[in-house]
């Protein structure tokens, strides 16, 4: 049966171009179906614009909106395995990772539901005034949510849940490569009783469907996760429309092993930080800084741990690294490594596709460690979004901070040290939205997440993550019965 898409609460065949979801492990087709057309975008926006204003949603108390999110959270966990497998088919991540992403989506829905139940307006303090003021939080209206392929279900819930909790309607445009988990999420929201029109899922080309969506005057906020160049383009559109945009963008995050670090813990943390998800993570710790006095010893252990990683079929237990999202993406990763070679770098391990005949039909690439590059090489500066770690020595703290911050990005960073005073000091100096100390890639839904510099604008998660989808209205209440103004 041909996959339908979810437009304004109805399951319909898309009227746009054919879209194909492929399993990156062998290129086989998971689904092939018509994506959304511009007419479908129009229908979704009309439905959304009506839906968020209807009393059925606008007048629901926050705890009533929260009920839908609690139910969705339960439904997601009841189908965790099915959703994880679907996402592994869509983007090739190992099952252990997609199971965690599904649990994260359920946790987000639950956290947002609980936070939504306890949202309050504000009563600014005032004494002896002849009026009092309230500040209430109100919805923005129709939200355009646009997501990438690397952690679809988790990043999609991170947008849908707070937007709905804030009383808005959401139109989600998932990445071309990963439409299936997003459509399954729509099914679960429908089953949980979300009123019609509040959520649409429109698979399709970003430049056509995504672009038309964000340009529509009825769309009042863009919530985007993806590459920095796309984010910049969307920021221009938001500026023209004078609407808000939350932008979660790319990174080239530094991780630092200090001389006093627990070497084994640090090396394993660094390896996990770059090579989990095959490096296809915005927060991947893709630049490693090692003190020059320990450079060779740390590198030796790092290479041993990296060579032990298991690259293989993402549905096999115990696999650390699955295929990359597509052949084209693998070619782009390989081109960076070739460029490093041409610049005289040492490719210390990896640097090619695996030779295992069982893996030749998938877009696999070995975990790769490179050193000997100048810090201004494109390989050190640009986001590769693959399993490639560049290693650089540092002399002293001033040199370290200068090198670590010498990037247009500022998403995340990691510090491995036994000295918490030093860790605090370094953390304050690093230009990054998240600093992990003696850990990496850990997330709390209550803790704000977002980037410095070209890694983004705005923060997701936490209670403020819901308010980001609301606008404040200040209401003045006169307390005096006498006429106001000149007569006083
Ligand atoms: P991408 O920017 O190419 O695409 C992201 C989404 O934007 C897709 O849905 C795509 O269809 C859509 N899109 C593309 N052009 C568009 C346009 N002109 N108008 C509207 N929509 C458009 O990114 P990608 O390759 O899917 O994802 C990888 C990137 O995402 C990396 O740079 C990564 O760092 C970033 N990312 C960031 C975070 C974060 O939280 N900061 C998380 C995950 C991924």
Coordinates of C-alpha atoms and ligand atoms in Angstrom, one line a residue:
X1 CA 0.0 0.0 0.0
X2 CA 1.4 3.4 -0.9
X3 CA 2.4 5.5 2.1
X4 CA 0.0 8.4 2.7
X5 CA 1.0 11.7 4.4
X6 CA -0.7 13.6 7.2
X7 CA -2.2 16.8 6.1
X8 CA -4.5 18.8 8.5
X9 CA -5.5 15.6 10.4
X10 CA -6.2 13.5 7.3
X11 CA -4.2 10.7 5.7
X12 CA -3.9 11.5 2.0
X13 CA -1.7 10.6 -0.9
X14 CA 0.8 13.4 -1.4
X15 CA 0.4 15.3 -4.7
X16 CA 4.1 16.1 -5.1
X17 CA 7.2 14.3 -6.6
X18 CA 8.0 10.7 -5.6
X19 CA 10.2 10.5 -2.5
X20 CA 12.3 7.4 -1.7
X21 CA 13.5 6.2 1.7
X22 CA 16.4 3.8 1.4
X23 CA 18.1 1.5 3.9
X24 CA 21.7 2.8 4.0
X25 CA 23.0 -0.7 4.9
X26 CA 22.3 -2.1 1.4
X27 CA 20.5 0.6 -0.6
X28 CA 17.2 -1.3 -0.6
X29 CA 14.0 0.7 -0.8
X30 CA 12.0 1.0 2.4
X31 CA 9.3 3.1 0.9
X32 CA 8.6 5.0 -2.3
X33 CA 5.6 7.4 -2.3
X34 CA 4.4 10.8 -3.5
X35 CA 5.7 13.6 -1.2
X36 CA 3.8 16.8 -0.4
X37 CA 3.1 19.3 -3.2
X38 CA 2.7 23.1 -2.8
X39 CA -1.1 22.5 -2.7
X40 CA -0.6 20.2 0.2
X41 CA 1.5 22.9 2.0
X42 CA -1.4 25.3 1.5
X43 CA -3.9 22.8 2.8
X44 CA -1.8 22.0 5.9
X45 CA -1.3 25.7 6.7
X46 CA -5.0 26.5 6.3
X47 CA -5.9 23.7 8.6
X48 CA -3.2 24.6 11.1
X49 CA -4.2 28.3 11.1
X50 CA -7.8 27.4 11.9
X51 CA -6.9 24.6 14.4
X52 CA -4.8 26.6 16.8
X53 CA -7.6 29.2 17.1
X54 CA -10.4 26.8 17.8
X55 CA -11.7 26.7 21.4
X56 CA -11.0 23.0 21.3
X57 CA -7.3 23.8 21.6
X58 CA -6.9 27.5 22.4
X59 CA -9.2 27.3 25.4
X60 CA -7.9 24.1 26.8
X61 CA -6.1 24.5 30.1
X62 CA -2.4 23.6 29.9
X63 CA -3.0 20.4 31.9
X64 CA -5.6 19.3 29.3
X65 CA -3.1 19.9 26.5
X66 CA -0.6 18.0 28.6
X67 CA -2.8 14.9 28.6
X68 CA -2.2 14.4 24.8
X69 CA 1.5 14.5 25.4
X70 CA 1.4 12.0 28.2
X71 CA -0.6 9.6 26.1
X72 CA 1.9 10.1 23.2
X73 CA 4.8 9.4 25.5
X74 CA 3.1 6.1 26.6
X75 CA 2.3 5.1 23.0
X76 CA 5.9 5.7 21.9
X77 CA 7.3 3.6 24.7
X78 CA 4.8 0.8 23.9
X79 CA 6.1 0.8 20.3
X80 CA 9.7 1.5 21.1
X81 CA 11.1 -1.4 19.2
X82 CA 9.0 -0.8 16.1
X83 CA 9.9 2.9 16.0
X84 CA 13.6 2.1 16.6
X85 CA 13.7 -0.4 13.7
X86 CA 11.9 2.0 11.5
X87 CA 14.4 4.7 12.2
X88 CA 17.3 2.3 11.7
X89 CA 15.9 1.5 8.3
X90 CA 15.6 5.2 7.4
X91 CA 19.0 6.4 8.5
X92 CA 21.2 3.3 9.2
X93 CA 22.0 4.1 12.9
X94 CA 22.6 1.0 15.0
X95 CA 19.5 -0.2 16.9
X96 CA 21.1 0.6 20.3
X97 CA 21.2 4.2 19.3
X98 CA 17.7 4.4 17.7
X99 CA 16.2 2.7 20.8
X100 CA 17.8 5.5 22.9
X101 CA 16.4 8.2 20.5
X102 CA 12.9 6.7 20.8
X103 CA 13.2 6.8 24.6
X104 CA 14.4 10.3 24.3
X105 CA 11.4 11.3 22.3
X106 CA 9.0 9.7 24.8
X107 CA 10.9 11.5 27.7
X108 CA 10.7 14.8 25.9
X109 CA 6.9 14.5 25.5
X110 CA 6.6 13.5 29.2
X111 CA 8.8 16.4 30.5
X112 CA 7.0 18.9 28.3
X113 CA 3.7 17.7 29.5
X114 CA 4.7 18.1 33.1
X115 CA 6.2 21.5 32.5
X116 CA 3.1 22.5 30.6
X117 CA 0.9 21.6 33.6
X118 CA 2.8 23.9 35.8
X119 CA 3.3 26.9 33.4
X120 CA 2.3 30.2 35.1
X121 CA 1.8 33.7 33.9
X122 CA 3.6 36.5 35.8
X123 CA 2.3 39.1 38.2
X124 CA 5.1 41.8 38.1
X125 CA 5.6 43.5 41.4
X126 CA 4.2 46.9 42.0
X127 CA 3.3 49.0 45.1
X128 CA 0.8 51.7 45.5
X129 CA 0.0 52.0 41.8
X130 CA -3.5 52.8 40.6
X131 CA -3.3 49.8 38.3
X132 CA -1.9 46.3 38.4
X133 CA -0.4 44.3 35.6
X134 CA -0.4 40.7 34.5
X135 CA 1.9 39.1 32.0
X136 CA 0.4 36.1 30.2
X137 CA 2.0 33.7 27.7
X138 CA 0.0 33.1 24.5
X139 CA 0.6 31.0 21.5
X140 CA 2.3 32.3 18.4
X141 CA 0.1 30.4 15.9
X142 CA 1.4 28.2 13.1
X143 CA 4.9 26.8 13.6
X144 CA 7.1 25.5 10.8
X145 CA 9.4 22.7 12.1
X146 CA 12.1 21.5 9.8
X147 CA 14.4 18.7 10.8
X148 CA 17.5 16.8 9.6
X149 CA 18.0 13.1 9.1
X150 CA 20.5 12.2 11.8
X151 CA 18.2 11.9 14.9
X152 CA 14.8 12.4 13.4
X153 CA 12.4 11.2 16.1
X154 CA 14.2 12.9 18.9
X155 CA 14.7 16.2 17.2
X156 CA 11.1 16.2 15.9
X157 CA 9.6 15.6 19.3
X158 CA 11.9 18.4 20.7
X159 CA 9.9 20.8 18.4
X160 CA 6.4 19.3 18.2
X161 CA 5.9 18.8 22.0
X162 CA 6.8 22.3 23.2
X163 CA 5.0 24.0 20.2
X164 CA 1.8 22.1 21.0
X165 CA 2.2 22.7 24.7
X166 CA 2.4 26.4 24.0
X167 CA -1.0 26.2 22.2
X168 CA 0.3 26.3 18.7
X169 CA -0.2 24.2 15.6
X170 CA 2.8 22.6 14.0
X171 CA 3.7 21.6 10.4
X172 CA 6.7 19.3 10.3
X173 CA 8.9 19.0 7.2
X174 CA 11.1 16.0 7.9
X175 CA 14.4 15.4 6.0
X176 CA 14.1 13.9 2.6
X177 CA 16.0 10.7 3.7
X178 CA 13.9 10.1 6.8
X179 CA 10.2 10.6 6.4
X180 CA 9.0 7.3 8.0
X181 CA 9.5 7.9 11.7
X182 CA 7.9 11.4 11.4
X183 CA 4.8 9.9 9.7
X184 CA 4.6 7.2 12.4
X185 CA 4.8 10.0 15.1
X186 CA 1.8 11.6 13.4
X187 CA -0.1 8.3 13.7
X188 CA 0.7 8.3 17.5
X189 CA -0.4 11.9 18.0
X190 CA -3.7 11.0 16.2
X191 CA -4.2 8.0 18.4
X192 CA -3.5 10.1 21.5
X193 CA -6.4 12.3 20.6
X194 CA -4.7 15.4 19.2
X195 CA -7.5 17.5 17.5
X196 CA -7.3 17.6 13.7
X197 CA -5.2 20.2 12.0
X198 CA -2.8 20.8 14.9
X199 CA -0.1 18.6 13.3
X200 CA 0.7 18.0 9.7
X201 CA 3.7 16.0 8.4
X202 CA 4.9 17.0 4.9
X203 CA 7.7 15.0 3.5
X204 CA 9.3 16.6 0.5
X205 CA 12.2 18.6 -0.8
X206 CA 13.5 21.3 1.5
X207 CA 14.1 23.9 -1.2
X208 CA 10.5 23.5 -2.4
X209 CA 8.2 22.3 0.3
X210 CA 10.3 23.7 3.3
X211 CA 10.8 27.0 1.5
X212 CA 7.1 27.5 0.6
X213 CA 6.2 26.6 4.2
X214 CA 8.4 29.1 5.9
X215 CA 7.6 31.9 3.5
X216 CA 3.8 31.7 4.1
X217 CA 2.7 34.8 6.1
X218 CA 0.5 32.6 8.4
X219 CA 3.6 30.8 9.7
X220 CA 4.7 32.7 12.8
X221 CA 7.9 30.9 13.8
X222 CA 10.6 28.7 12.2
X223 CA 12.0 26.0 14.3
X224 CA 14.9 24.5 12.4
X225 CA 17.6 21.9 13.0
X226 CA 20.1 21.3 10.2
X227 CA 23.1 22.7 8.4
X228 CA 24.4 26.2 8.9
X229 CA 24.0 27.4 5.3
X230 CA 20.3 26.3 5.3
X231 CA 19.9 28.0 8.7
X232 CA 21.3 31.2 7.4
X233 CA 18.9 31.1 4.4
X234 CA 15.9 30.5 6.7
X235 CA 17.1 33.4 9.0
X236 CA 16.9 35.8 6.1
X237 CA 13.3 34.7 5.4
X238 CA 12.5 35.1 9.1
X239 CA 14.1 38.6 9.1
X240 CA 12.0 39.6 6.1
X241 CA 8.8 38.4 7.8
X242 CA 9.9 39.7 11.2
X243 CA 9.2 36.4 12.9
X244 CA 11.4 34.4 15.3
X245 CA 13.6 31.6 14.2
X246 CA 15.2 29.0 16.4
X247 CA 18.2 27.6 14.6
X248 CA 20.1 24.5 15.8
X249 CA 23.0 24.2 13.4
X250 CA 26.3 22.6 12.7
X251 CA 29.4 22.2 14.7
X252 CA 33.1 21.3 14.8
X253 CA 33.4 20.7 18.5
X254 CA 36.7 20.6 20.3
X255 CA 37.5 18.0 23.0
X256 CA 40.5 18.5 25.2
X257 CA 42.5 15.9 27.1
X258 CA 44.4 17.6 29.9
X259 CA 47.7 16.1 31.3
X260 CA 46.0 15.1 34.5
X261 CA 43.0 13.3 32.9
X262 CA 42.2 9.7 33.6
X263 CA 43.6 8.5 30.3
X264 CA 41.4 5.5 29.8
X265 CA 38.2 7.3 30.6
X266 CA 39.2 10.3 28.4
X267 CA 40.2 8.2 25.4
X268 CA 37.0 6.1 25.5
X269 CA 34.9 9.3 26.0
X270 CA 36.6 11.0 23.0
X271 CA 36.1 7.9 20.8
X272 CA 32.5 7.7 21.8
X273 CA 32.1 11.5 21.3
X274 CA 33.3 11.4 17.7
X275 CA 32.4 7.9 16.4
X276 CA 29.0 7.2 17.8
X277 CA 26.4 7.8 15.1
X278 CA 29.3 7.4 12.7
X279 CA 30.2 11.0 13.5
X280 CA 26.9 12.1 12.0
X281 CA 26.0 14.3 15.0
X282 CA 26.0 18.0 15.3
X283 CA 27.8 17.7 18.6
X284 CA 30.4 15.2 17.4
X285 CA 33.7 16.0 19.1
X286 CA 35.6 16.2 15.8
X287 CA 38.7 18.1 16.9
X288 CA 40.9 16.6 19.7
X289 CA 43.5 18.6 21.5
X290 CA 46.3 16.7 23.3
X291 CA 49.0 18.3 25.4
X292 CA 52.3 18.1 23.4
X293 CA 54.1 16.3 26.3
X294 CA 51.7 13.4 26.2
X295 CA 50.8 13.5 22.5
X296 CA 52.3 10.1 21.4
X297 CA 51.1 8.2 24.5
X298 CA 47.5 9.4 24.2
X299 CA 47.4 8.9 20.5
X300 CA 48.6 5.3 20.8
X301 CA 45.8 4.4 23.2
X302 CA 43.3 6.4 21.1
X303 CA 44.2 4.4 18.0
X304 CA 44.0 1.1 19.8
X305 CA 40.5 1.9 21.1
X306 CA 39.4 3.2 17.7
X307 CA 40.6 0.0 15.9
X308 CA 38.6 -2.1 18.2
X309 CA 35.3 -0.5 17.1
X310 CA 32.9 -2.7 15.3
X311 CA 31.6 -1.4 12.0
X312 CA 28.7 -3.4 10.7
X313 CA 25.1 -4.0 9.9
X314 CA 23.0 -1.6 12.1
X315 CA 20.5 -4.3 13.0
X316 CA 23.3 -6.6 14.5
X317 CA 23.8 -6.4 18.2
X318 CA 27.1 -5.0 19.4
X319 CA 27.8 -3.0 16.3
X320 CA 29.2 0.5 17.2
X321 CA 29.1 2.1 13.8
X322 CA 26.6 1.5 11.0
X323 CA 26.6 2.9 7.5
X324 CA 26.6 6.6 6.7
X325 CA 23.3 8.0 5.5
X326 CA 24.0 7.7 1.7
X327 CA 26.7 7.0 -0.9
X328 CA 26.8 10.7 -1.7
X329 CA 27.5 11.5 1.9
X330 CA 30.2 8.8 2.1
X331 CA 31.8 10.4 -1.0
X332 CA 31.8 13.7 0.7
X333 CA 33.5 12.3 3.8
X334 CA 36.0 10.4 1.7
X335 CA 36.8 13.7 -0.2
X336 CA 37.8 15.4 3.0
X337 CA 40.1 12.5 3.9
X338 CA 41.6 12.7 0.4
X339 CA 42.2 16.4 0.8
X340 CA 44.0 15.7 4.2
X341 CA 46.2 13.2 2.4
X342 CA 47.0 15.6 -0.3
X343 CA 48.0 18.2 2.3
X344 CA 50.5 15.8 3.8
X345 CA 48.5 14.7 6.8
X346 CA 49.0 11.3 8.5
X347 CA 45.9 9.0 8.2
X348 CA 46.6 7.1 11.4
X349 CA 43.7 4.7 11.0
X350 CA 40.7 4.2 8.7
X351 CA 40.7 6.5 5.7
X352 CA 38.7 4.1 3.6
X353 CA 35.6 2.0 3.3
X354 CA 35.7 -1.4 5.1
X355 CA 36.9 -4.3 3.0
X356 CA 34.5 -6.8 4.6
X357 CA 32.5 -8.2 1.6
X358 CA 29.4 -8.3 3.7
X359 CA 29.5 -4.5 3.9
X360 CA 30.2 -3.6 0.2
X361 CA 26.6 -2.8 -0.7
X362 CA 26.2 -0.2 2.2
X363 CA 27.6 3.3 2.5
X364 CA 30.1 2.3 5.3
X365 CA 33.3 4.2 6.2
X366 CA 35.9 3.3 8.7
X367 CA 36.5 5.4 11.8
X368 CA 39.4 7.6 10.8
X369 CA 42.0 9.5 12.8
X370 CA 44.1 12.2 11.2
X371 CA 46.9 14.4 12.4
X372 CA 49.7 16.5 11.0
X373 CA 47.3 19.1 9.5
X374 CA 47.7 22.8 9.8
X375 CA 44.9 24.3 12.0
X376 CA 43.7 26.4 9.0
X377 CA 43.1 23.3 6.8
X378 CA 39.5 22.9 5.7
X379 CA 39.5 19.4 7.2
X380 CA 40.2 21.1 10.6
X381 CA 37.6 23.9 10.1
X382 CA 34.6 22.5 8.2
X383 CA 32.0 20.2 9.5
X384 CA 32.6 16.8 7.9
X385 CA 29.6 15.1 9.7
X386 CA 31.3 11.7 9.4
X387 CA 33.6 9.4 11.4
X388 CA 36.7 11.6 11.0
X389 CA 38.7 12.9 14.0
X390 CA 41.5 15.4 13.6
X391 CA 44.1 15.5 16.3
X392 CA 46.1 18.6 17.2
X393 CA 48.8 19.3 19.9
X394 CA 48.6 22.2 22.3
X395 CA 51.4 23.9 24.2
X396 CA 49.8 25.6 27.1
X397 CA 46.4 26.9 28.2
X398 CA 46.5 30.1 26.1
X399 CA 47.4 28.2 23.0
X400 CA 44.7 25.6 23.8
X401 CA 41.9 28.2 24.2
X402 CA 43.0 30.1 21.1
X403 CA 43.0 27.0 19.0
X404 CA 39.7 25.5 20.4
X405 CA 37.9 28.8 19.9
X406 CA 39.3 29.4 16.4
X407 CA 36.2 28.2 14.7
X408 CA 33.1 29.7 13.2
X409 CA 31.1 27.1 15.2
X410 CA 30.4 27.0 18.9
X411 CA 28.0 24.1 19.5
X412 CA 29.7 21.8 22.1
X413 CA 33.0 21.0 23.7
X414 CA 34.5 18.4 26.0
X415 CA 37.2 18.6 28.8
X416 CA 38.9 15.6 30.4
X417 CA 40.7 16.5 33.6
X418 CA 40.9 15.5 37.2
X419 CA 41.1 19.1 38.4
X420 CA 37.6 20.6 38.7
X421 CA 39.0 24.1 39.2
X422 CA 40.8 23.8 35.9
X423 CA 37.7 22.3 34.3
X424 CA 35.5 25.2 35.5
X425 CA 38.1 27.8 34.3
X426 CA 38.4 26.2 30.8
X427 CA 34.6 25.7 30.5
X428 CA 34.1 29.4 31.1
X429 CA 36.6 30.3 28.3
X430 CA 35.3 27.9 25.7
X431 CA 32.9 29.5 23.2
X432 CA 30.3 26.8 23.1
X433 CA 26.7 26.3 24.0
X434 CA 27.4 23.1 25.9
X435 CA 30.6 22.0 27.8
X436 CA 30.9 18.5 28.9
X437 CA 33.4 17.8 31.7
X438 CA 34.6 14.2 32.1
X439 CA 31.6 13.1 30.0
X440 CA 30.3 13.7 26.5
X441 CA 27.0 13.5 24.6
X442 CA 24.9 13.3 27.8
X443 CA 21.6 15.1 27.7
X444 CA 19.1 16.3 30.2
X445 CA 15.8 17.5 28.8
X446 CA 15.6 20.1 31.5
X447 CA 18.9 21.7 30.4
X448 CA 18.9 24.3 27.6
X449 CA 20.7 23.3 24.4
X450 CA 21.8 25.5 21.5
X451 CA 24.8 27.0 19.8
X452 CA 27.2 29.9 20.0
X453 CA 28.3 31.7 16.9
X454 CA 27.3 30.0 13.6
X455 CA 26.1 26.9 15.5
X456 CA 22.7 28.5 16.1
X457 CA 20.3 30.9 17.6
X458 CA 18.0 30.3 20.5
X459 CA 17.8 27.4 22.9
X460 CA 15.7 24.2 23.0
X461 CA 14.7 22.1 26.0
X462 CA 13.9 23.2 29.6
X463 CA 10.9 25.2 30.6
X464 CA 12.1 28.1 28.5
X465 CA 11.9 25.7 25.6
X466 CA 8.0 26.0 25.8
X467 CA 8.0 29.7 26.3
X468 CA 10.1 30.0 23.1
X469 CA 6.9 29.0 21.3
X470 CA 4.8 31.6 23.1
X471 CA 4.6 35.4 23.2
X472 CA 4.0 37.5 26.3
X473 CA 1.0 39.7 26.6
X474 CA 0.9 42.4 29.3
X475 CA -2.5 43.3 30.6
X476 CA -3.1 46.4 32.8
X477 CA -6.0 46.5 35.2
X478 CA -7.0 50.0 36.4
X479 CA -7.8 50.1 40.2
X480 CA -8.8 53.8 40.4
X481 CA -12.4 54.9 40.0
X482 CA -11.4 58.6 39.2
X483 CA -10.8 59.7 35.6
X484 CA -7.2 59.3 34.4
X485 CA -4.8 61.7 32.6
X486 CA -4.9 65.5 32.6
X487 CA -7.7 65.7 35.0
X488 CA -5.4 64.5 37.8
Ligands
LIG1 P1 20.2 20.4 5.8 O1 20.3 21.8 6.3 O2 20.6 20.0 4.5 O3 18.6 19.9 5.9 C1 17.9 20.0 7.1 C2 16.4 20.2 6.7 O4 16.2 21.4 6.0 C3 15.9 19.1 5.8 O5 14.6 18.8 6.2 C4 15.9 19.8 4.5 O6 14.9 19.2 3.6 C5 15.5 21.2 4.9 N1 15.9 22.2 3.9 C6 17.0 22.2 3.1 N2 17.0 23.4 2.3 C7 15.9 24.1 2.7 C8 15.3 25.4 2.3 N3 15.9 26.1 1.3 N4 14.2 25.8 2.9 C9 13.6 25.0 3.8 N5 14.1 23.8 4.2 C10 15.2 23.4 3.7 O7 20.9 19.5 6.9 P2 21.0 17.9 6.9 O8 22.1 17.5 6.0 O9 19.7 17.2 6.9 O10 21.5 17.6 8.5 C11 22.8 17.7 8.8 C12 23.1 19.1 9.5 O11 22.2 19.3 10.6 C13 24.5 19.1 10.1 O12 25.1 20.4 9.7 C14 24.3 19.0 11.6 O13 25.3 19.6 12.3 C15 23.0 19.7 11.7 N6 22.3 19.3 13.0 C16 22.3 20.2 14.0 C17 21.7 19.8 15.2 C18 21.7 20.8 16.4 O14 20.9 20.6 17.3 N7 22.4 21.9 16.4 C19 21.2 18.6 15.4 C20 21.3 17.7 14.3 C21 21.9 18.1 13.1

